[in-house]
PDB file of C-alpha atoms in Angstrom:
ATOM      1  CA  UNK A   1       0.000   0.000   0.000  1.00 44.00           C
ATOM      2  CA  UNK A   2       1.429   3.099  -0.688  1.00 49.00           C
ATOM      3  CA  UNK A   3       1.007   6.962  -0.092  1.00 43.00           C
ATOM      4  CA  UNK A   4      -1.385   7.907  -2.574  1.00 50.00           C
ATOM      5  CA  UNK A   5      -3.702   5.420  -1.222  1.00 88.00           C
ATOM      6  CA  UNK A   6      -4.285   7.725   1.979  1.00 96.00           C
ATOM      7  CA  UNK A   7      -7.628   9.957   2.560  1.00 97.00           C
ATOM      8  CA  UNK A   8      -8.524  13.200   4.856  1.00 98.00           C
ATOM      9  CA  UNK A   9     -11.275  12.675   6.716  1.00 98.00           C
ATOM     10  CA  UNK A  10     -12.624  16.003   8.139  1.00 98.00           C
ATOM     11  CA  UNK A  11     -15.603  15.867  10.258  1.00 98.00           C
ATOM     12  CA  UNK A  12     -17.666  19.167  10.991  1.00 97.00           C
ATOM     13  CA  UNK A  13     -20.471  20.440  13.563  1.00 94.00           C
ATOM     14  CA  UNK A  14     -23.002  22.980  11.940  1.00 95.00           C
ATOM     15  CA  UNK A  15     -21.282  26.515  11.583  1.00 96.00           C
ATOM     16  CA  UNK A  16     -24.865  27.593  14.050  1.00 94.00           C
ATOM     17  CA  UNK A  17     -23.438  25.170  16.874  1.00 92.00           C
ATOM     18  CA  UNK A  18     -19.689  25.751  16.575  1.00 91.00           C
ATOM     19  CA  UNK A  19     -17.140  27.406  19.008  1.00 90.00           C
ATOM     20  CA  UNK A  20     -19.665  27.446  21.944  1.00 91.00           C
ATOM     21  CA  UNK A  21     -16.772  27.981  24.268  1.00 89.00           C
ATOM     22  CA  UNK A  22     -15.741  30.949  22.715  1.00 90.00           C
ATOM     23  CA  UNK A  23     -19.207  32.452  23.595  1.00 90.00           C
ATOM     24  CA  UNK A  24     -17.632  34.939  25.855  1.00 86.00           C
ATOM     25  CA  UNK A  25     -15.522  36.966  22.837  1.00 87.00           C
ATOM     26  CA  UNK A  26     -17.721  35.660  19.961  1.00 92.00           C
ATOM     27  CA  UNK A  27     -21.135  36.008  19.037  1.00 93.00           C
ATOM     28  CA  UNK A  28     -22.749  33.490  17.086  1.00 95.00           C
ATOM     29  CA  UNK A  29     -22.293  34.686  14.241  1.00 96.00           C
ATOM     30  CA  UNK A  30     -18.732  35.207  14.516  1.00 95.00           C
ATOM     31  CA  UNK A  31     -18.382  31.951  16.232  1.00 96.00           C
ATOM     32  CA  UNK A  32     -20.009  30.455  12.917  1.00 97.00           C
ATOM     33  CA  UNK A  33     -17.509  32.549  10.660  1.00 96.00           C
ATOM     34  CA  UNK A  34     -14.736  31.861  12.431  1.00 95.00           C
ATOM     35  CA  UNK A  35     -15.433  28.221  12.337  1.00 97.00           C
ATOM     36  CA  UNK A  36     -16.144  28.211   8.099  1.00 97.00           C
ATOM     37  CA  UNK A  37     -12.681  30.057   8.090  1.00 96.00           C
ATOM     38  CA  UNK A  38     -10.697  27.800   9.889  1.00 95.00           C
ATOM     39  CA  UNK A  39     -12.348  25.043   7.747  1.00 97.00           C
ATOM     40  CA  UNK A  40     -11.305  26.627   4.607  1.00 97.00           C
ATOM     41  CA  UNK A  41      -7.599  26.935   5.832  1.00 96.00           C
ATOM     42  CA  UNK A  42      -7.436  22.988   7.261  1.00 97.00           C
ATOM     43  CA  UNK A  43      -9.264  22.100   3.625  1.00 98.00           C
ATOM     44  CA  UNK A  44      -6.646  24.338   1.863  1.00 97.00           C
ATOM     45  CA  UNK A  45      -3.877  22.584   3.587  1.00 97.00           C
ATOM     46  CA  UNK A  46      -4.966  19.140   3.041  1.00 98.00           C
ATOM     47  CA  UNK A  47      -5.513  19.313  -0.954  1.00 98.00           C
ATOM     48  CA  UNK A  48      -2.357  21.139  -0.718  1.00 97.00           C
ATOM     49  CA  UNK A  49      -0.664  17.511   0.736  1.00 97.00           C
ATOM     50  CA  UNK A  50       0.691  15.510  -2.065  1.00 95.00           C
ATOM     51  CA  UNK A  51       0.681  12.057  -0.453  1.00 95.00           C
ATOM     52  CA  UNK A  52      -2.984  12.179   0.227  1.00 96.00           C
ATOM     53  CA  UNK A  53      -5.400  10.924  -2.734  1.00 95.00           C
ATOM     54  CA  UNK A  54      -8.292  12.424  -1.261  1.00 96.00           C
ATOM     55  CA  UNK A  55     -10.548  14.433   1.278  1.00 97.00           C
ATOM     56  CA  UNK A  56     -13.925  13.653   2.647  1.00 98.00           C
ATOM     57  CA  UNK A  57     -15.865  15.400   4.603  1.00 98.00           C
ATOM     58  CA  UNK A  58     -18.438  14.547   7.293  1.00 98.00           C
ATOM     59  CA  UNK A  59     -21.508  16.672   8.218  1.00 97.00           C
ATOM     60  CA  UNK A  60     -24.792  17.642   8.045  1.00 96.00           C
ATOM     61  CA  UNK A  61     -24.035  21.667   7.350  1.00 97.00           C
ATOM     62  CA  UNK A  62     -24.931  22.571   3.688  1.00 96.00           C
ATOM     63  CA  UNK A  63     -22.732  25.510   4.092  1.00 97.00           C
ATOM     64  CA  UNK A  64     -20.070  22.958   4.794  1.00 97.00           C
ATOM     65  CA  UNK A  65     -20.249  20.814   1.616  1.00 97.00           C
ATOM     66  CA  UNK A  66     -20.518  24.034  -0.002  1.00 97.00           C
ATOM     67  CA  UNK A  67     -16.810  25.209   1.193  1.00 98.00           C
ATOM     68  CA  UNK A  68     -15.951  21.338   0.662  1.00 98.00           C
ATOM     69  CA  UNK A  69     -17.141  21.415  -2.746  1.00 97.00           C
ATOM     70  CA  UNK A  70     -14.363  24.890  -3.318  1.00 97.00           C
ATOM     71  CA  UNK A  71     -11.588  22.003  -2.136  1.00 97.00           C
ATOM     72  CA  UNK A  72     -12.703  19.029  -4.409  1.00 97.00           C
ATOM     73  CA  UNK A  73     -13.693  16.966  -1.111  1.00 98.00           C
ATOM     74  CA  UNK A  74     -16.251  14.540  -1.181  1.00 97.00           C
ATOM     75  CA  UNK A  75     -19.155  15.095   1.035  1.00 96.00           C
ATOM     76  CA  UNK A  76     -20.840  12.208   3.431  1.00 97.00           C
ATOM     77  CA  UNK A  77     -24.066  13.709   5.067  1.00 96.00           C
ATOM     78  CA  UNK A  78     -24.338  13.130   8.232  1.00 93.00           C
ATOM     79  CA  UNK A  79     -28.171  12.508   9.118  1.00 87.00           C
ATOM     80  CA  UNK A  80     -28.279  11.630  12.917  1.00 86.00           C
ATOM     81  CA  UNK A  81     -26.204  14.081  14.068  1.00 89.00           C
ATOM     82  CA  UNK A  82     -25.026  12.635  17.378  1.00 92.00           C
ATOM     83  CA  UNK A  83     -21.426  14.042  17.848  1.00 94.00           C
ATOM     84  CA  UNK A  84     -18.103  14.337  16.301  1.00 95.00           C
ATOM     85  CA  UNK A  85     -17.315  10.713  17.218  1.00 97.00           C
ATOM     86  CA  UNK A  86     -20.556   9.536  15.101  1.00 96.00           C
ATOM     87  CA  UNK A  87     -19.660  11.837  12.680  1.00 97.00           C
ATOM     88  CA  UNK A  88     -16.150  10.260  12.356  1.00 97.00           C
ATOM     89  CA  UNK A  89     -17.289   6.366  12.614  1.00 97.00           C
ATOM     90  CA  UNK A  90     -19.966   7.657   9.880  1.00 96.00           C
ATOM     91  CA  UNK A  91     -16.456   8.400   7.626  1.00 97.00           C
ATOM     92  CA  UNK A  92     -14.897   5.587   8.483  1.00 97.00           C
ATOM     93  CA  UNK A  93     -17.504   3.289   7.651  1.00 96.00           C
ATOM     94  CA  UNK A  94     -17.813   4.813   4.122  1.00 95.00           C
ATOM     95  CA  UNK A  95     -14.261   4.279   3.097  1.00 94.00           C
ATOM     96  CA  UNK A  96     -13.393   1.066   4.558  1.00 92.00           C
ATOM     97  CA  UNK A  97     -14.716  -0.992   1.316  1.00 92.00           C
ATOM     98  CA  UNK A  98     -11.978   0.493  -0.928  1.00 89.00           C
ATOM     99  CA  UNK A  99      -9.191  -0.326   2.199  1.00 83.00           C
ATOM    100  CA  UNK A 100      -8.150   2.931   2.261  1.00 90.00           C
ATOM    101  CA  UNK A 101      -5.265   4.661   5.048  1.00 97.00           C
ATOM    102  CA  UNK A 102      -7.203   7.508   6.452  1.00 98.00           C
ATOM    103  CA  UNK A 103      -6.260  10.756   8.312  1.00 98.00           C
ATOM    104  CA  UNK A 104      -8.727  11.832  10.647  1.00 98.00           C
ATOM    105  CA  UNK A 105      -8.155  15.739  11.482  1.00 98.00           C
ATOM    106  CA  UNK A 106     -10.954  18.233  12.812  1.00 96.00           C
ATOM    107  CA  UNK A 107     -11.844  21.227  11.028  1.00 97.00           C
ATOM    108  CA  UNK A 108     -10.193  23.722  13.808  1.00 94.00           C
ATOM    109  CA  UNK A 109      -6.520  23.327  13.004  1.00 95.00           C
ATOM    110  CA  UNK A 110      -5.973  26.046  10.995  1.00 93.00           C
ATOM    111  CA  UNK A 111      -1.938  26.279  12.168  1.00 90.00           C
ATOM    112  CA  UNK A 112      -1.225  22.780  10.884  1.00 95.00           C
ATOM    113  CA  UNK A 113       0.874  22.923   7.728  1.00 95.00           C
ATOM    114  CA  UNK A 114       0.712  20.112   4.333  1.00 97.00           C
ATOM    115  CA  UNK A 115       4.447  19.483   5.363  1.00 97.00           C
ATOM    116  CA  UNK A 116       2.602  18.698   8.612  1.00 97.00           C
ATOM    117  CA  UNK A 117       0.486  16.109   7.320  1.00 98.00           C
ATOM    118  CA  UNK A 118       3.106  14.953   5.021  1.00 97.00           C
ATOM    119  CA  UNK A 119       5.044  13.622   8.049  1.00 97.00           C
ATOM    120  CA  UNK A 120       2.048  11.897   9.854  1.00 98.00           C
ATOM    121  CA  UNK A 121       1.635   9.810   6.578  1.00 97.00           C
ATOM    122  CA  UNK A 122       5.095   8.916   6.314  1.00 96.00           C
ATOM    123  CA  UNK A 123       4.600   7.688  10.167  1.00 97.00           C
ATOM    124  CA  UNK A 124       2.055   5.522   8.582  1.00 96.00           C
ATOM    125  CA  UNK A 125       4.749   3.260   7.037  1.00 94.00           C
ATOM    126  CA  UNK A 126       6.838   2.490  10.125  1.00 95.00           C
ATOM    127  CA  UNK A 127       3.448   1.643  12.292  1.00 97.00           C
ATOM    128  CA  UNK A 128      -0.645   1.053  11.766  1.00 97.00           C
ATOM    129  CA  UNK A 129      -1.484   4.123  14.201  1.00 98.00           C
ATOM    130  CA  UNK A 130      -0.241   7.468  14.309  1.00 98.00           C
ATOM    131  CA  UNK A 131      -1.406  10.055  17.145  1.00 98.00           C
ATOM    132  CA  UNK A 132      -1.204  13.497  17.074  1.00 98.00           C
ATOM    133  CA  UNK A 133      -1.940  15.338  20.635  1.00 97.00           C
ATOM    134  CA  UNK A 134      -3.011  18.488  21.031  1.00 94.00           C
ATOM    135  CA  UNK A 135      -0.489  20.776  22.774  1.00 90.00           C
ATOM    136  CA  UNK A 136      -2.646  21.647  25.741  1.00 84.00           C
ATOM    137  CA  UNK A 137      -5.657  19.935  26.233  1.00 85.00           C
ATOM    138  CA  UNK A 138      -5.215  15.889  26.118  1.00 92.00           C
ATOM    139  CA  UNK A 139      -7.023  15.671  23.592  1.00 95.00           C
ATOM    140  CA  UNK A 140      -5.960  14.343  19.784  1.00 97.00           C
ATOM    141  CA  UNK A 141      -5.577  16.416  16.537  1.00 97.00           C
ATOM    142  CA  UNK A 142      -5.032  13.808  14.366  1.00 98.00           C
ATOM    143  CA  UNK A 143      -5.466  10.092  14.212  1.00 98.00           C
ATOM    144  CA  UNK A 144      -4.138   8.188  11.111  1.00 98.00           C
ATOM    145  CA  UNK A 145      -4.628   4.279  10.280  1.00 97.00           C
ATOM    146  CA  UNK A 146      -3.507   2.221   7.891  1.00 96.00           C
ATOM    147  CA  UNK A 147      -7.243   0.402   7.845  1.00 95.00           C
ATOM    148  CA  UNK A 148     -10.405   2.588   8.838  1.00 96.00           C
ATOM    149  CA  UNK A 149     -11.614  -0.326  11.251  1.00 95.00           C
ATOM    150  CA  UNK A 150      -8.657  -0.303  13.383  1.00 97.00           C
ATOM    151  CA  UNK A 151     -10.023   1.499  16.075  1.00 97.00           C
ATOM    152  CA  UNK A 152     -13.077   3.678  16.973  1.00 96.00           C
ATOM    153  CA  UNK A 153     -12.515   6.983  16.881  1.00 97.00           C
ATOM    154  CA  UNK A 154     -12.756   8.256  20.676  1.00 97.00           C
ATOM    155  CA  UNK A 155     -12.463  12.109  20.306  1.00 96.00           C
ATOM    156  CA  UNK A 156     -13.034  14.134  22.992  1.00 89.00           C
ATOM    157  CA  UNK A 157     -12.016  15.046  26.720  1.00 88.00           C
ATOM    158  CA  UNK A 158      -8.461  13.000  27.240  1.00 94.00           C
ATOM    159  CA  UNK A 159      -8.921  11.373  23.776  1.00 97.00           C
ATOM    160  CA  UNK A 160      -5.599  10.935  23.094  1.00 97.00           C
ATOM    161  CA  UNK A 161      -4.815   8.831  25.962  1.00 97.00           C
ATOM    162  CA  UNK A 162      -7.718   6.689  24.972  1.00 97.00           C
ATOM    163  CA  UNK A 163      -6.781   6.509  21.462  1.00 98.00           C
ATOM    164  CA  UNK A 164      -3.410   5.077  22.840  1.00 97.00           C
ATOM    165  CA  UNK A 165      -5.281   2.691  25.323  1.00 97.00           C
ATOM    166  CA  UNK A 166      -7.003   1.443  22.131  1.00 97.00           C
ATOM    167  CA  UNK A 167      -4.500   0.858  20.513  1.00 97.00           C
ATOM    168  CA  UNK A 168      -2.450  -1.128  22.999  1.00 97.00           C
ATOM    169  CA  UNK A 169      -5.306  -3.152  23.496  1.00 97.00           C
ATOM    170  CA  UNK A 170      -5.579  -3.973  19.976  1.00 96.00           C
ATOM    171  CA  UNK A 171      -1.798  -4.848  20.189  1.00 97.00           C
ATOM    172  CA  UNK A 172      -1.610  -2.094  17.527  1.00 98.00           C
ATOM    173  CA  UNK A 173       2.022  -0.208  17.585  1.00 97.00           C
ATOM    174  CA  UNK A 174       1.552   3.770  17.083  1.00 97.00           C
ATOM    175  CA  UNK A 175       3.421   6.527  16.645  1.00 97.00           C
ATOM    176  CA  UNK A 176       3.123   9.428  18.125  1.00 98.00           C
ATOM    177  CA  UNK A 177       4.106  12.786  16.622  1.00 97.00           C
ATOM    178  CA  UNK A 178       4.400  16.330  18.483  1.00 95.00           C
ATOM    179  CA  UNK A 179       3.144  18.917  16.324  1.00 94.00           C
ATOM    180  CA  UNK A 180       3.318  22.524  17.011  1.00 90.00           C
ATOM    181  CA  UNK A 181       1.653  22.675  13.520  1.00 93.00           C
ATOM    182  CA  UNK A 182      -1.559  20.311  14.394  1.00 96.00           C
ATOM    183  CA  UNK A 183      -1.092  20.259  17.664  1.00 94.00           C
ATOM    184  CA  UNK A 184      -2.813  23.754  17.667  1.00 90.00           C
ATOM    185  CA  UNK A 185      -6.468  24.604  17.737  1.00 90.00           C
ATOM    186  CA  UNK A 186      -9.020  27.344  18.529  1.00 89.00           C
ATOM    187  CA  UNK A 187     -11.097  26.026  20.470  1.00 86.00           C
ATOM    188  CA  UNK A 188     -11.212  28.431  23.957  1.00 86.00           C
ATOM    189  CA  UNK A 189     -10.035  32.019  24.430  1.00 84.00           C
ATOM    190  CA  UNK A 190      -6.567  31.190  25.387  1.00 81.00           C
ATOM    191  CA  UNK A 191      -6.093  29.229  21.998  1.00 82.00           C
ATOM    192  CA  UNK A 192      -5.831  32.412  20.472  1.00 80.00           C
ATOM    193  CA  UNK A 193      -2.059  32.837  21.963  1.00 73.00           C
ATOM    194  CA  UNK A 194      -0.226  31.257  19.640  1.00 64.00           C
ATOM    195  CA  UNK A 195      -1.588  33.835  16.809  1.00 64.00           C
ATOM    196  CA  UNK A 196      -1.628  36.698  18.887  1.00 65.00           C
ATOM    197  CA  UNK A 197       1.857  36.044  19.828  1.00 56.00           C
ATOM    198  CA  UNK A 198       3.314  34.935  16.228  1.00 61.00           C
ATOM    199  CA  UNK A 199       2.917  36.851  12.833  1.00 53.00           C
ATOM    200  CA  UNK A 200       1.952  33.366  11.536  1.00 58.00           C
ATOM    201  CA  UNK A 201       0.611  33.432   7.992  1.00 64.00           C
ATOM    202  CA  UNK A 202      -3.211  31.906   8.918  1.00 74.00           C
ATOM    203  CA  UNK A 203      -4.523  32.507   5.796  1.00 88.00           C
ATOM    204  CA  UNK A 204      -8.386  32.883   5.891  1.00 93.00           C
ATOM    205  CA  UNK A 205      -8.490  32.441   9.987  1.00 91.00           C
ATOM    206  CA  UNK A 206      -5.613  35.233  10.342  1.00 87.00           C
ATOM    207  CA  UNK A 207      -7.944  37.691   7.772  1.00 88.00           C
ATOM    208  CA  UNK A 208     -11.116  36.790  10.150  1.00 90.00           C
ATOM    209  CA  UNK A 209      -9.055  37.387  13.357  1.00 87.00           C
ATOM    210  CA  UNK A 210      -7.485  40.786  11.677  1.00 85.00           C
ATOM    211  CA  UNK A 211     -11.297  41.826  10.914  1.00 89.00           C
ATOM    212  CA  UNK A 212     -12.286  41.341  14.267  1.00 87.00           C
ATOM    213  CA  UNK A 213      -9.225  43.060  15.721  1.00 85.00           C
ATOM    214  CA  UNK A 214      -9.302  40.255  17.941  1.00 82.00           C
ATOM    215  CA  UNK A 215      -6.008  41.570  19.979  1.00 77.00           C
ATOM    216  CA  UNK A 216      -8.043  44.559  20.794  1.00 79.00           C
ATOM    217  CA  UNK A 217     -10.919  42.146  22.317  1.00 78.00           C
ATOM    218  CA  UNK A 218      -8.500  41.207  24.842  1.00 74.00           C
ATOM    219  CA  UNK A 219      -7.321  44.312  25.405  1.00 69.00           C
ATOM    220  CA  UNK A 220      -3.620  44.605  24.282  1.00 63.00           C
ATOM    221  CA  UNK A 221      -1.404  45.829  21.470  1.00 58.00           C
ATOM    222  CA  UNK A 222      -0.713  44.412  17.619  1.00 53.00           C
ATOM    223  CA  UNK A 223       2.578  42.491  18.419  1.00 49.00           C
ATOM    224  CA  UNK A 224       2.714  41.743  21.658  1.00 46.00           C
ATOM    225  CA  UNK A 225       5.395  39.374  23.377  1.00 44.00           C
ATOM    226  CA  UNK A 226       4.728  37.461  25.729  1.00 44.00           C
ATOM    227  CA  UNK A 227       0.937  37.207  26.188  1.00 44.00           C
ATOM    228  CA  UNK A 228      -1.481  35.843  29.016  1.00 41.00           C
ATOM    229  CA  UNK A 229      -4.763  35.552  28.226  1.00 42.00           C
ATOM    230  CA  UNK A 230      -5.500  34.382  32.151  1.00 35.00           C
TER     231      UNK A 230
END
C-alpha cells in the first residue's frame, strides 16, 4: 500500500453550533464565521498535501459541503447528528470498502501545515497508528490508520490517551508525533495565543481574526510578546 492510497477525513459540527466555548468573545455569528474560516484553511492545507489521494468530509451543514465542494472533497451527510465521534465512525464506515489509510483531522486546526500532514503519513509506514496530541488539552488532533476499522474513533475530553489505550489493546504499535503545527487549535479564548503572539501566515483564519481586531478584544497591542490571556 502506498502513499497515494491515503484519505482526509474532516468531520464538521453545523457553523450555528460551533465554538460554543468561545461564547464569551464571539457572538454566534462570529463563532459560525470563524469556524467556516478555519475550515477553509485545514481544507486548503490538506488538498495542498501531495501524499494524500483524497478528502472527505463529514456533516450535516450545507454551508459545509458548499466550502468542501471549493476544495474538491467529497461530502458524506451526516443525518443523525449525534457528535463528532458519530460523525467520524460515519467516515470511516464509508471508506473502509476500498481499504483505504485515512487521516482523521478536525476542522479547527488552521496552524497545521501540508508538510505537517506529510510527516504523519510517512509515520504511517513504520506503524498502523499514528497520534497526534493536542499541545494543551489531552485531547488528539489527528489520528491516522492504515485500515479505517482499526479502532473507533474516541475524540473528545483526554482522547488521546484513549486513542493510545485502544491501541495497545488492539496490540496495535503507534506513533506518536508532536506537532506545534496540528497540535494547535481554537477552540477556547486562550487558543488564540499562539496567533496573537506569532505573525503566523493563517490565511483565511488570520484575515477573520485581523477583521475582528481580535487583539483589541482582549485588550492589548498588535505584536505583543509574551501574552497571558488568564
Amino acid at each position: 500500500m502506498d502513499d497515494s492510497e491515503t484519505w482526509a477525513l474532516v468531520p464538521v459540527k453545523r457553523f450555528s453550533q460551533a465554538k460554543s466555548r468561545l461564547g464569551d468573545i464571539l457572538v454566534a455569528t462570529e463563532r459560525a464565521k470563524l469556524a467556516q474560516a478555519m475550515l477553509c484553511d485545514v481544507l486548503g492545507n490538506l488538498r495542498d498535501t501531495r501524499s494524500l489521494a483524497g478528502i472527505a468530509v463529514v456533516s450535516a451543514d450545507p454551508e459545509a459541503f458548499a466550502i468542501a465542494k471549493r476544495f474538491g472533497a467529497a461530502m458524506i451527510f451526516d443525518e443523525v447528528e449525534t457528535g463528532v465521534n458519530a460523525a467520524v465512525q460515519r467516515g470511516l464506515d464509508a471508506l473502509q470498502p476500498y481499504g483505504r489509510r485515512v487521516l482523521v483531522v478536525p476542522a479547527d486546526i488552521p496552524f497545521a501545515r501540508p508538510e505537517d500532514f506529510e510527516h504523519v503519513i510517512r509515520l504511517l509506514d513504520h506503524t498502523p497508528i499514528v497520534l497526534v496530541p493536542a499541545l494543551y488539552d489531552g485531547g488528539t488532533n489527528a489520528l491516522a490508520m492504515r485500515s479505517p476499522d482499526m479502532l473507533e474513533p474516541r475524540f473528545g475530553e483526554d482522547s488521546f490517551r484513549a486513542h493510545r489505550a485502544l491501541a495497545r489493546q488492539r496490540q496495535l504499535s503507534c506513533s506518536v508525533f508532536k506537532s506545534h503545527g496540528i497540535g494547535k487549535d481554537i477552540d477556547c479564548p486562550i487558543d488564540f495565543g499562539p496567533y496573537l503572539i506569532s505573525s503566523q501566515n493563517l490565511g483565511t483564519t488570520g484575515s477573520f481574526l485581523d477583521e475582528l481586531r481580535i487583539a483589541e478584544r482582549f485588550g492589548i497591542d498588535d505584536h505583543p510578546v509574551p501574552v497571558r490571556l488568564f
